[in-house]
Amino acid sequence: KQEVTQIPAALSVPEGENLVLNCSFTDSAIYNLQWFRQDPGKGLTSLLLIQSSQREQTSGRLNASLDKSSGRSTLYIAASQPGDSATYLCAAGDYGQNFVFGPGTRLSVLP
Amino acid sequence: EAGVAQSPRYKIIEKRQSVAFWCNPISGHATLYWYQQILGQGPKLLIQFQNNGVVDDSQLPKDRFSAERLKGVDSTLKIQPAKLEDSAVYLCASSFPRRDPTYNEQFFGPGTRLTVL
């Protein structure tokens, strides 16, 4: 059974810093890994989808990497802004489109 | 392209009452999911539909929860009777099942926040 963990649970950084969020999964037989952002009281917004054959994906200031063999993915946020404050979740997807989520990392970017 | 629609956005009920949530997925998305998200946790899958058939309902508490997707488009999730521990956000998501499953991407609705008193 797939289990997904995220470290740290919460992170507070000053504006402008680069930061890394970590996601670990126990079953390396994933088909993809998706990173989401969730603002308080809102649904999940898809940020990046990394296919199992890819090592990384980039969108603007975001870069996500995937290492299936070690069961890890990282989300790198460059030059953080207060508007980046949110909870970031990762989800590991299998062949049957079943996604298992981590508990999330709550990010606060201080002006 | 319109996103995933859910209603209501908020619902407050007393324990032992019943409640129903509605979801309309993105047009053309054959796969629909219902998740339960308890405060401070990641979403937990309750049920997954492919068109109007159930793919996975292994984590659905079937003694009190039920879901249907009769015409393969919109879906309803019902809780009867509700318990205090059902207080959570109920999220609906949809995806388009691609030939290469590595491209499958989920899109979420805004969620329904349920409070059981």
mmCIF file of C-alpha atoms in Angstrom:
data_model
loop_
_atom_site.group_PDB
_atom_site.id
_atom_site.type_symbol
_atom_site.label_atom_id
_atom_site.label_comp_id
_atom_site.label_asym_id
_atom_site.label_seq_id
_atom_site.Cartn_x
_atom_site.Cartn_y
_atom_site.Cartn_z
ATOM 1 C CA LYS A 1 0.000 0.000 0.000
ATOM 2 C CA GLN A 2 1.393 3.376 -1.078
ATOM 3 C CA GLU A 3 2.249 5.833 1.691
ATOM 4 C CA VAL A 4 3.287 9.421 1.047
ATOM 5 C CA THR A 5 5.000 11.698 3.536
ATOM 6 C CA GLN A 6 6.056 15.330 3.317
ATOM 7 C CA ILE A 7 8.795 17.162 5.179
ATOM 8 C CA PRO A 8 8.731 19.679 6.724
ATOM 9 C CA ALA A 9 5.150 19.922 7.997
ATOM 10 C CA ALA A 10 5.478 23.701 8.168
ATOM 11 C CA LEU A 11 8.010 26.224 6.931
ATOM 12 C CA SER A 12 8.388 29.943 7.434
ATOM 13 C CA VAL A 13 10.858 31.942 5.320
ATOM 14 C CA PRO A 14 11.546 35.598 4.549
ATOM 15 C CA GLU A 15 10.549 36.923 1.159
ATOM 16 C CA GLY A 16 13.108 36.343 -1.588
ATOM 17 C CA GLU A 17 14.488 33.071 -0.266
ATOM 18 C CA ASN A 18 14.760 29.941 -2.385
ATOM 19 C CA LEU A 19 13.238 26.898 -0.724
ATOM 20 C CA VAL A 20 12.752 23.165 -1.160
ATOM 21 C CA LEU A 21 9.766 21.059 -0.165
ATOM 22 C CA ASN A 22 10.175 17.304 0.107
ATOM 23 C CA CYS A 23 7.840 14.436 -0.752
ATOM 24 C CA SER A 24 8.595 10.749 -0.144
ATOM 25 C CA PHE A 25 6.656 7.680 -1.299
ATOM 26 C CA THR A 26 7.065 4.034 -0.334
ATOM 27 C CA ASP A 27 6.107 2.287 -3.590
ATOM 28 C CA SER A 28 8.362 3.311 -6.466
ATOM 29 C CA ALA A 29 6.008 1.818 -9.080
ATOM 30 C CA ILE A 30 4.286 5.141 -9.663
ATOM 31 C CA TYR A 31 3.140 6.435 -13.039
ATOM 32 C CA ASN A 32 3.362 10.097 -12.159
ATOM 33 C CA LEU A 33 3.606 12.560 -9.307
ATOM 34 C CA GLN A 34 1.543 15.712 -9.057
ATOM 35 C CA TRP A 35 2.199 18.790 -6.934
ATOM 36 C CA PHE A 36 -0.705 20.942 -5.770
ATOM 37 C CA ARG A 37 -1.217 24.187 -3.954
ATOM 38 C CA GLN A 38 -4.102 24.686 -1.511
ATOM 39 C CA ASP A 39 -5.093 28.076 -0.166
ATOM 40 C CA PRO A 40 -7.109 28.236 3.080
ATOM 41 C CA GLY A 41 -10.726 27.232 2.502
ATOM 42 C CA LYS A 42 -10.112 26.461 -1.154
ATOM 43 C CA GLY A 43 -9.717 23.423 -3.355
ATOM 44 C CA LEU A 44 -6.447 22.143 -4.790
ATOM 45 C CA THR A 45 -4.733 23.853 -7.703
ATOM 46 C CA SER A 46 -2.455 21.732 -9.865
ATOM 47 C CA LEU A 47 1.072 23.119 -10.117
ATOM 48 C CA LEU A 48 3.138 20.476 -11.881
ATOM 49 C CA LEU A 49 2.740 16.912 -13.121
ATOM 50 C CA ILE A 50 5.890 14.810 -13.497
ATOM 51 C CA GLN A 51 5.589 11.626 -15.517
ATOM 52 C CA SER A 52 7.446 8.544 -14.296
ATOM 53 C CA SER A 53 9.848 8.768 -17.245
ATOM 54 C CA GLN A 54 10.787 12.369 -16.442
ATOM 55 C CA ARG A 55 13.331 13.654 -13.955
ATOM 56 C CA GLU A 56 11.958 17.173 -13.599
ATOM 57 C CA GLN A 57 9.351 19.699 -14.681
ATOM 58 C CA THR A 58 9.492 23.481 -14.576
ATOM 59 C CA SER A 59 6.830 26.166 -14.497
ATOM 60 C CA GLY A 60 7.923 29.730 -13.870
ATOM 61 C CA ARG A 61 9.624 29.914 -10.476
ATOM 62 C CA LEU A 62 8.708 26.309 -9.683
ATOM 63 C CA ASN A 63 10.821 23.255 -10.420
ATOM 64 C CA ALA A 64 9.831 19.742 -9.415
ATOM 65 C CA SER A 65 12.137 16.752 -9.559
ATOM 66 C CA LEU A 66 11.421 13.043 -9.338
ATOM 67 C CA ASP A 67 13.703 10.182 -8.304
ATOM 68 C CA LYS A 68 11.627 7.006 -8.488
ATOM 69 C CA SER A 69 14.398 4.699 -7.334
ATOM 70 C CA SER A 70 14.794 6.558 -4.050
ATOM 71 C CA GLY A 71 11.075 7.293 -3.680
ATOM 72 C CA ARG A 72 11.497 11.062 -3.558
ATOM 73 C CA SER A 73 10.271 14.211 -5.204
ATOM 74 C CA THR A 74 11.200 17.789 -4.417
ATOM 75 C CA LEU A 75 9.501 21.081 -5.218
ATOM 76 C CA TYR A 76 11.886 23.990 -5.551
ATOM 77 C CA ILE A 77 10.473 27.515 -5.292
ATOM 78 C CA ALA A 78 12.789 30.298 -6.391
ATOM 79 C CA ALA A 79 12.661 33.837 -5.064
ATOM 80 C CA SER A 80 9.679 33.210 -2.782
ATOM 81 C CA GLN A 81 6.925 35.824 -2.476
ATOM 82 C CA PRO A 82 4.216 36.385 0.162
ATOM 83 C CA GLY A 83 1.684 35.224 -2.436
ATOM 84 C CA ASP A 84 3.333 31.787 -2.362
ATOM 85 C CA SER A 85 2.015 31.274 1.185
ATOM 86 C CA ALA A 86 -0.212 28.197 1.067
ATOM 87 C CA THR A 87 -0.178 24.469 1.769
ATOM 88 C CA TYR A 88 1.674 22.394 -0.818
ATOM 89 C CA LEU A 89 0.651 18.766 -1.344
ATOM 90 C CA CYS A 90 2.118 16.008 -3.458
ATOM 91 C CA ALA A 91 0.203 13.014 -4.808
ATOM 92 C CA ALA A 92 1.607 9.782 -6.234
ATOM 93 C CA GLY A 93 -0.400 8.293 -9.104
ATOM 94 C CA ASP A 94 -0.591 4.647 -10.135
ATOM 95 C CA TYR A 95 -1.668 2.891 -13.334
ATOM 96 C CA GLY A 96 -5.332 2.902 -12.338
ATOM 97 C CA GLN A 97 -5.383 6.697 -11.878
ATOM 98 C CA ASN A 98 -5.454 6.188 -8.123
ATOM 99 C CA PHE A 99 -3.649 9.023 -6.347
ATOM 100 C CA VAL A 100 -2.319 8.899 -2.769
ATOM 101 C CA PHE A 101 -1.686 12.245 -1.114
ATOM 102 C CA GLY A 102 0.845 13.389 1.426
ATOM 103 C CA PRO A 103 -0.237 15.489 4.440
ATOM 104 C CA GLY A 104 1.150 18.693 2.954
ATOM 105 C CA THR A 105 3.701 21.357 3.888
ATOM 106 C CA ARG A 106 2.307 24.649 5.166
ATOM 107 C CA LEU A 107 4.443 27.488 3.780
ATOM 108 C CA SER A 108 4.512 31.039 5.106
ATOM 109 C CA VAL A 109 6.542 33.643 3.226
ATOM 110 C CA LEU A 110 7.065 36.723 5.364
ATOM 111 C CA PRO A 111 7.278 40.170 3.736
ATOM 112 C CA GLU B 1 -12.868 25.502 -20.083
ATOM 113 C CA ALA B 2 -15.126 25.392 -17.022
ATOM 114 C CA GLY B 3 -13.638 23.772 -13.927
ATOM 115 C CA VAL B 4 -15.044 21.189 -11.551
ATOM 116 C CA ALA B 5 -18.207 22.501 -9.907
ATOM 117 C CA GLN B 6 -19.369 21.540 -6.418
ATOM 118 C CA SER B 7 -22.304 22.503 -4.249
ATOM 119 C CA PRO B 8 -23.034 23.475 -1.615
ATOM 120 C CA ARG B 9 -19.844 25.201 -0.499
ATOM 121 C CA TYR B 10 -20.732 24.971 3.187
ATOM 122 C CA LYS B 11 -23.094 22.800 5.186
ATOM 123 C CA ILE B 12 -23.804 22.610 8.895
ATOM 124 C CA ILE B 13 -25.902 19.730 10.233
ATOM 125 C CA GLU B 14 -26.494 17.932 13.484
ATOM 126 C CA LYS B 15 -25.274 14.411 14.075
ATOM 127 C CA ARG B 16 -27.565 11.669 12.800
ATOM 128 C CA GLN B 17 -28.918 13.943 10.065
ATOM 129 C CA SER B 18 -28.322 13.222 6.392
ATOM 130 C CA VAL B 19 -26.518 15.384 3.840
ATOM 131 C CA ALA B 20 -25.780 15.241 0.121
ATOM 132 C CA PHE B 21 -23.069 16.842 -1.975
ATOM 133 C CA TRP B 22 -23.101 17.395 -5.725
ATOM 134 C CA CYS B 23 -20.247 17.487 -8.218
ATOM 135 C CA ASN B 24 -20.090 18.268 -11.928
ATOM 136 C CA PRO B 25 -16.727 17.370 -13.491
ATOM 137 C CA ILE B 26 -14.912 19.032 -16.339
ATOM 138 C CA SER B 27 -16.642 18.200 -19.614
ATOM 139 C CA GLY B 28 -15.253 15.033 -21.165
ATOM 140 C CA HIS B 29 -13.538 13.812 -17.998
ATOM 141 C CA ALA B 30 -14.564 10.190 -17.593
ATOM 142 C CA THR B 31 -12.891 9.693 -14.220
ATOM 143 C CA LEU B 32 -14.389 11.280 -11.117
ATOM 144 C CA TYR B 33 -13.117 11.133 -7.543
ATOM 145 C CA TRP B 34 -14.528 12.001 -4.142
ATOM 146 C CA TYR B 35 -12.033 12.767 -1.387
ATOM 147 C CA GLN B 36 -12.394 13.524 2.310
ATOM 148 C CA GLN B 37 -9.933 16.030 3.747
ATOM 149 C CA ILE B 38 -9.798 16.371 7.515
ATOM 150 C CA LEU B 39 -8.214 19.546 8.843
ATOM 151 C CA GLY B 40 -4.416 19.346 8.735
ATOM 152 C CA GLN B 41 -4.344 16.192 6.609
ATOM 153 C CA GLY B 42 -4.055 15.361 2.944
ATOM 154 C CA PRO B 43 -7.128 14.273 0.965
ATOM 155 C CA LYS B 44 -8.175 10.647 1.409
ATOM 156 C CA LEU B 45 -9.868 8.896 -1.513
ATOM 157 C CA LEU B 46 -13.432 7.781 -0.784
ATOM 158 C CA ILE B 47 -14.522 6.587 -4.200
ATOM 159 C CA GLN B 48 -13.354 6.646 -7.817
ATOM 160 C CA PHE B 49 -15.680 6.345 -10.820
ATOM 161 C CA GLN B 50 -14.831 5.583 -14.422
ATOM 162 C CA ASN B 51 -17.862 6.818 -16.381
ATOM 163 C CA ASN B 52 -20.756 5.466 -14.250
ATOM 164 C CA GLY B 53 -18.876 2.459 -12.871
ATOM 165 C CA VAL B 54 -17.058 2.236 -9.542
ATOM 166 C CA VAL B 55 -13.315 1.627 -9.842
ATOM 167 C CA ASP B 56 -12.333 1.875 -6.172
ATOM 168 C CA ASP B 57 -14.513 2.319 -3.095
ATOM 169 C CA SER B 58 -12.337 0.421 -0.637
ATOM 170 C CA GLN B 59 -12.100 3.385 1.763
ATOM 171 C CA LEU B 60 -15.750 4.399 1.608
ATOM 172 C CA PRO B 61 -17.585 3.746 4.929
ATOM 173 C CA LYS B 62 -20.420 1.959 3.219
ATOM 174 C CA ASP B 63 -22.599 1.725 6.327
ATOM 175 C CA ARG B 64 -23.201 5.476 6.128
ATOM 176 C CA PHE B 65 -21.711 6.823 2.895
ATOM 177 C CA SER B 66 -23.042 6.272 -0.611
ATOM 178 C CA ALA B 67 -22.215 7.762 -3.994
ATOM 179 C CA GLU B 68 -23.612 7.520 -7.465
ATOM 180 C CA ARG B 69 -22.851 8.735 -10.951
ATOM 181 C CA LEU B 70 -25.870 7.542 -12.862
ATOM 182 C CA LYS B 71 -25.284 9.052 -16.297
ATOM 183 C CA GLY B 72 -21.514 9.117 -16.191
ATOM 184 C CA VAL B 73 -21.375 12.885 -15.754
ATOM 185 C CA ASP B 74 -22.302 14.525 -12.453
ATOM 186 C CA SER B 75 -22.198 12.718 -9.141
ATOM 187 C CA THR B 76 -23.687 12.887 -5.662
ATOM 188 C CA LEU B 77 -22.148 11.803 -2.372
ATOM 189 C CA LYS B 78 -24.480 11.152 0.562
ATOM 190 C CA ILE B 79 -23.895 10.659 4.260
ATOM 191 C CA GLN B 80 -26.668 9.109 6.339
ATOM 192 C CA PRO B 81 -26.561 9.322 9.321
ATOM 193 C CA ALA B 82 -23.739 11.801 9.895
ATOM 194 C CA LYS B 83 -21.310 11.495 12.796
ATOM 195 C CA LEU B 84 -19.171 14.154 14.458
ATOM 196 C CA GLU B 85 -16.029 12.668 12.860
ATOM 197 C CA ASP B 86 -17.469 13.304 9.383
ATOM 198 C CA SER B 87 -16.682 17.003 9.793
ATOM 199 C CA ALA B 88 -14.267 17.656 6.939
ATOM 200 C CA VAL B 89 -13.939 19.161 3.487
ATOM 201 C CA TYR B 90 -15.307 16.936 0.734
ATOM 202 C CA LEU B 91 -13.434 17.423 -2.508
ATOM 203 C CA CYS B 92 -14.439 16.311 -5.965
ATOM 204 C CA ALA B 93 -11.853 15.882 -8.699
ATOM 205 C CA SER B 94 -11.898 14.707 -12.297
ATOM 206 C CA SER B 95 -9.402 13.563 -14.888
ATOM 207 C CA PHE B 96 -9.313 12.585 -18.545
ATOM 208 C CA PRO B 97 -8.057 9.000 -18.852
ATOM 209 C CA ARG B 98 -5.264 9.199 -21.404
ATOM 210 C CA ARG B 99 -3.869 6.260 -23.376
ATOM 211 C CA ASP B 100 -0.560 6.838 -21.591
ATOM 212 C CA PRO B 101 -1.527 6.854 -17.870
ATOM 213 C CA THR B 102 1.563 8.854 -16.956
ATOM 214 C CA TYR B 103 -0.236 11.892 -18.381
ATOM 215 C CA ASN B 104 -3.291 11.520 -16.121
ATOM 216 C CA GLU B 105 -3.750 14.758 -14.211
ATOM 217 C CA GLN B 106 -6.393 15.548 -11.597
ATOM 218 C CA PHE B 107 -8.375 18.781 -11.419
ATOM 219 C CA PHE B 108 -10.212 19.713 -8.247
ATOM 220 C CA GLY B 109 -13.355 21.600 -7.372
ATOM 221 C CA PRO B 110 -13.561 24.156 -4.527
ATOM 222 C CA GLY B 111 -14.843 21.587 -2.029
ATOM 223 C CA THR B 112 -17.742 21.447 0.428
ATOM 224 C CA ARG B 113 -16.949 22.176 4.064
ATOM 225 C CA LEU B 114 -19.160 20.014 6.300
ATOM 226 C CA THR B 115 -19.576 20.718 9.998
ATOM 227 C CA VAL B 116 -21.418 18.123 12.082
ATOM 228 C CA LEU B 117 -22.598 19.402 15.473
#
